[in-house]
């Protein structure tokens, strides 16, 4: 019975994650994409800090220079969200979801089509 609860939570989270692109299309259609994505990233950061504070988890990274964390944040979070928002303005939510889902498949199939080894 405990597994049913875990799987129910997972299915619910997957549903919310899947609806993210549809909700983003509705939100971005009614405002500036850059402003909306900035607010989303800011709210996510505030949420993380609140969760860390409530769980009394320390917020530190040992052994990694801070510049690599900033580079990862810029390319992994900020660029992804901004380009997604500006791209979704130009197309439908369904096409955006398909492209976002197939990105991982194309990354996995890249060594097969190219002769270089990653």
C-alpha positions as YAML, in Angstrom:
chain: A
units: angstrom
residues:
- id: 1
  name: UNK
  ca: [0.00, 0.00, 0.00]
- id: 2
  name: UNK
  ca: [2.92, 2.32, 0.63]
- id: 3
  name: UNK
  ca: [4.01, 1.89, -2.99]
- id: 4
  name: UNK
  ca: [0.59, 3.01, -4.21]
- id: 5
  name: UNK
  ca: [1.00, 6.29, -2.35]
- id: 6
  name: UNK
  ca: [4.47, 6.86, -3.81]
- id: 7
  name: UNK
  ca: [3.31, 6.06, -7.34]
- id: 8
  name: UNK
  ca: [0.27, 8.29, -6.96]
- id: 9
  name: UNK
  ca: [2.51, 11.19, -5.96]
- id: 10
  name: UNK
  ca: [4.83, 10.46, -8.89]
- id: 11
  name: UNK
  ca: [1.96, 10.39, -11.38]
- id: 12
  name: UNK
  ca: [0.62, 13.66, -9.98]
- id: 13
  name: UNK
  ca: [4.04, 15.33, -10.23]
- id: 14
  name: UNK
  ca: [4.44, 14.02, -13.81]
- id: 15
  name: UNK
  ca: [1.04, 15.48, -14.67]
- id: 16
  name: UNK
  ca: [2.01, 18.87, -13.27]
- id: 17
  name: UNK
  ca: [5.36, 18.74, -15.08]
- id: 18
  name: UNK
  ca: [3.60, 17.91, -18.35]
- id: 19
  name: UNK
  ca: [1.10, 20.71, -17.93]
- id: 20
  name: UNK
  ca: [3.96, 23.16, -17.36]
- id: 21
  name: UNK
  ca: [4.42, 23.86, -21.09]
- id: 22
  name: UNK
  ca: [0.69, 24.39, -21.62]
- id: 23
  name: UNK
  ca: [0.46, 26.77, -18.68]
- id: 24
  name: UNK
  ca: [3.58, 28.55, -19.87]
- id: 25
  name: UNK
  ca: [2.00, 29.08, -23.31]
- id: 26
  name: UNK
  ca: [-1.06, 30.69, -21.72]
- id: 27
  name: UNK
  ca: [1.00, 32.90, -19.43]
- id: 28
  name: UNK
  ca: [3.52, 34.00, -22.09]
- id: 29
  name: UNK
  ca: [0.72, 34.83, -24.52]
- id: 30
  name: UNK
  ca: [-0.49, 37.49, -22.08]
- id: 31
  name: UNK
  ca: [2.78, 39.17, -21.18]
- id: 32
  name: UNK
  ca: [6.46, 39.73, -21.86]
- id: 33
  name: UNK
  ca: [8.30, 36.37, -21.92]
- id: 34
  name: UNK
  ca: [11.46, 37.71, -20.25]
- id: 35
  name: UNK
  ca: [9.56, 39.27, -17.36]
- id: 36
  name: UNK
  ca: [7.47, 36.17, -16.82]
- id: 37
  name: UNK
  ca: [10.46, 33.82, -16.86]
- id: 38
  name: UNK
  ca: [12.37, 36.09, -14.50]
- id: 39
  name: UNK
  ca: [9.45, 35.96, -12.06]
- id: 40
  name: UNK
  ca: [9.25, 32.15, -12.38]
- id: 41
  name: UNK
  ca: [12.97, 31.68, -11.68]
- id: 42
  name: UNK
  ca: [12.79, 34.13, -8.75]
- id: 43
  name: UNK
  ca: [9.78, 32.34, -7.23]
- id: 44
  name: UNK
  ca: [11.52, 28.97, -7.64]
- id: 45
  name: UNK
  ca: [14.62, 30.29, -5.86]
- id: 46
  name: UNK
  ca: [12.55, 31.72, -3.02]
- id: 47
  name: UNK
  ca: [10.71, 28.40, -2.69]
- id: 48
  name: UNK
  ca: [13.99, 26.49, -2.51]
- id: 49
  name: UNK
  ca: [15.36, 28.82, 0.16]
- id: 50
  name: UNK
  ca: [12.17, 28.46, 2.21]
- id: 51
  name: UNK
  ca: [12.29, 24.65, 1.96]
- id: 52
  name: UNK
  ca: [15.98, 24.64, 2.96]
- id: 53
  name: UNK
  ca: [15.21, 26.90, 5.92]
- id: 54
  name: UNK
  ca: [12.27, 24.77, 7.09]
- id: 55
  name: UNK
  ca: [14.24, 21.52, 6.80]
- id: 56
  name: UNK
  ca: [17.33, 23.14, 8.35]
- id: 57
  name: UNK
  ca: [19.50, 22.01, 5.44]
- id: 58
  name: UNK
  ca: [22.77, 23.88, 4.97]
- id: 59
  name: UNK
  ca: [23.31, 25.74, 1.72]
- id: 60
  name: UNK
  ca: [26.92, 25.32, 0.74]
- id: 61
  name: UNK
  ca: [28.95, 23.58, -1.93]
- id: 62
  name: UNK
  ca: [32.39, 22.27, -1.09]
- id: 63
  name: UNK
  ca: [35.11, 21.63, -3.60]
- id: 64
  name: UNK
  ca: [33.58, 23.48, -6.56]
- id: 65
  name: UNK
  ca: [34.50, 27.01, -7.56]
- id: 66
  name: UNK
  ca: [31.57, 29.40, -7.45]
- id: 67
  name: UNK
  ca: [32.16, 30.52, -11.05]
- id: 68
  name: UNK
  ca: [31.20, 27.04, -12.33]
- id: 69
  name: UNK
  ca: [27.97, 27.20, -10.37]
- id: 70
  name: UNK
  ca: [27.18, 30.60, -11.91]
- id: 71
  name: UNK
  ca: [28.01, 29.34, -15.42]
- id: 72
  name: UNK
  ca: [25.76, 26.32, -14.86]
- id: 73
  name: UNK
  ca: [22.96, 28.53, -13.58]
- id: 74
  name: UNK
  ca: [23.24, 30.84, -16.56]
- id: 75
  name: UNK
  ca: [23.27, 28.18, -19.28]
- id: 76
  name: UNK
  ca: [21.28, 25.47, -17.50]
- id: 77
  name: UNK
  ca: [18.51, 27.57, -16.03]
- id: 78
  name: UNK
  ca: [18.35, 31.12, -17.33]
- id: 79
  name: UNK
  ca: [19.08, 30.49, -21.02]
- id: 80
  name: UNK
  ca: [16.83, 27.42, -21.07]
- id: 81
  name: UNK
  ca: [13.86, 29.28, -19.61]
- id: 82
  name: UNK
  ca: [14.29, 32.44, -21.68]
- id: 83
  name: UNK
  ca: [14.71, 30.57, -24.98]
- id: 84
  name: UNK
  ca: [11.79, 28.30, -24.11]
- id: 85
  name: UNK
  ca: [9.56, 31.31, -23.42]
- id: 86
  name: UNK
  ca: [10.52, 33.16, -26.58]
- id: 87
  name: UNK
  ca: [10.20, 29.96, -28.63]
- id: 88
  name: UNK
  ca: [6.78, 29.10, -27.27]
- id: 89
  name: UNK
  ca: [5.52, 32.53, -28.32]
- id: 90
  name: UNK
  ca: [6.33, 31.59, -31.93]
- id: 91
  name: UNK
  ca: [4.70, 28.13, -31.94]
- id: 92
  name: UNK
  ca: [2.15, 25.97, -30.15]
- id: 93
  name: UNK
  ca: [2.51, 24.35, -26.75]
- id: 94
  name: UNK
  ca: [2.23, 20.88, -28.33]
- id: 95
  name: UNK
  ca: [5.17, 21.45, -30.67]
- id: 96
  name: UNK
  ca: [7.21, 22.89, -27.80]
- id: 97
  name: UNK
  ca: [6.49, 19.85, -25.63]
- id: 98
  name: UNK
  ca: [7.46, 17.48, -28.45]
- id: 99
  name: UNK
  ca: [10.71, 19.34, -29.09]
- id: 100
  name: UNK
  ca: [11.54, 19.45, -25.37]
- id: 101
  name: UNK
  ca: [10.83, 15.74, -25.03]
- id: 102
  name: UNK
  ca: [12.84, 14.72, -28.07]
- id: 103
  name: UNK
  ca: [15.90, 16.77, -27.12]
- id: 104
  name: UNK
  ca: [17.03, 13.94, -24.84]
- id: 105
  name: UNK
  ca: [16.54, 11.33, -27.56]
- id: 106
  name: UNK
  ca: [18.57, 13.36, -30.03]
- id: 107
  name: UNK
  ca: [21.36, 13.71, -27.48]
- id: 108
  name: UNK
  ca: [21.43, 9.96, -26.95]
- id: 109
  name: UNK
  ca: [21.41, 9.21, -30.67]
- id: 110
  name: UNK
  ca: [24.16, 11.71, -31.50]
- id: 111
  name: UNK
  ca: [27.08, 9.25, -31.16]
- id: 112
  name: UNK
  ca: [25.30, 6.85, -33.51]
- id: 113
  name: UNK
  ca: [25.03, 9.43, -36.31]
- id: 114
  name: UNK
  ca: [28.40, 11.06, -35.82]
- id: 115
  name: UNK
  ca: [31.68, 9.22, -36.00]
- id: 116
  name: UNK
  ca: [33.09, 10.97, -32.94]
- id: 117
  name: UNK
  ca: [32.78, 9.47, -29.53]
- id: 118
  name: UNK
  ca: [31.38, 11.63, -26.74]
...
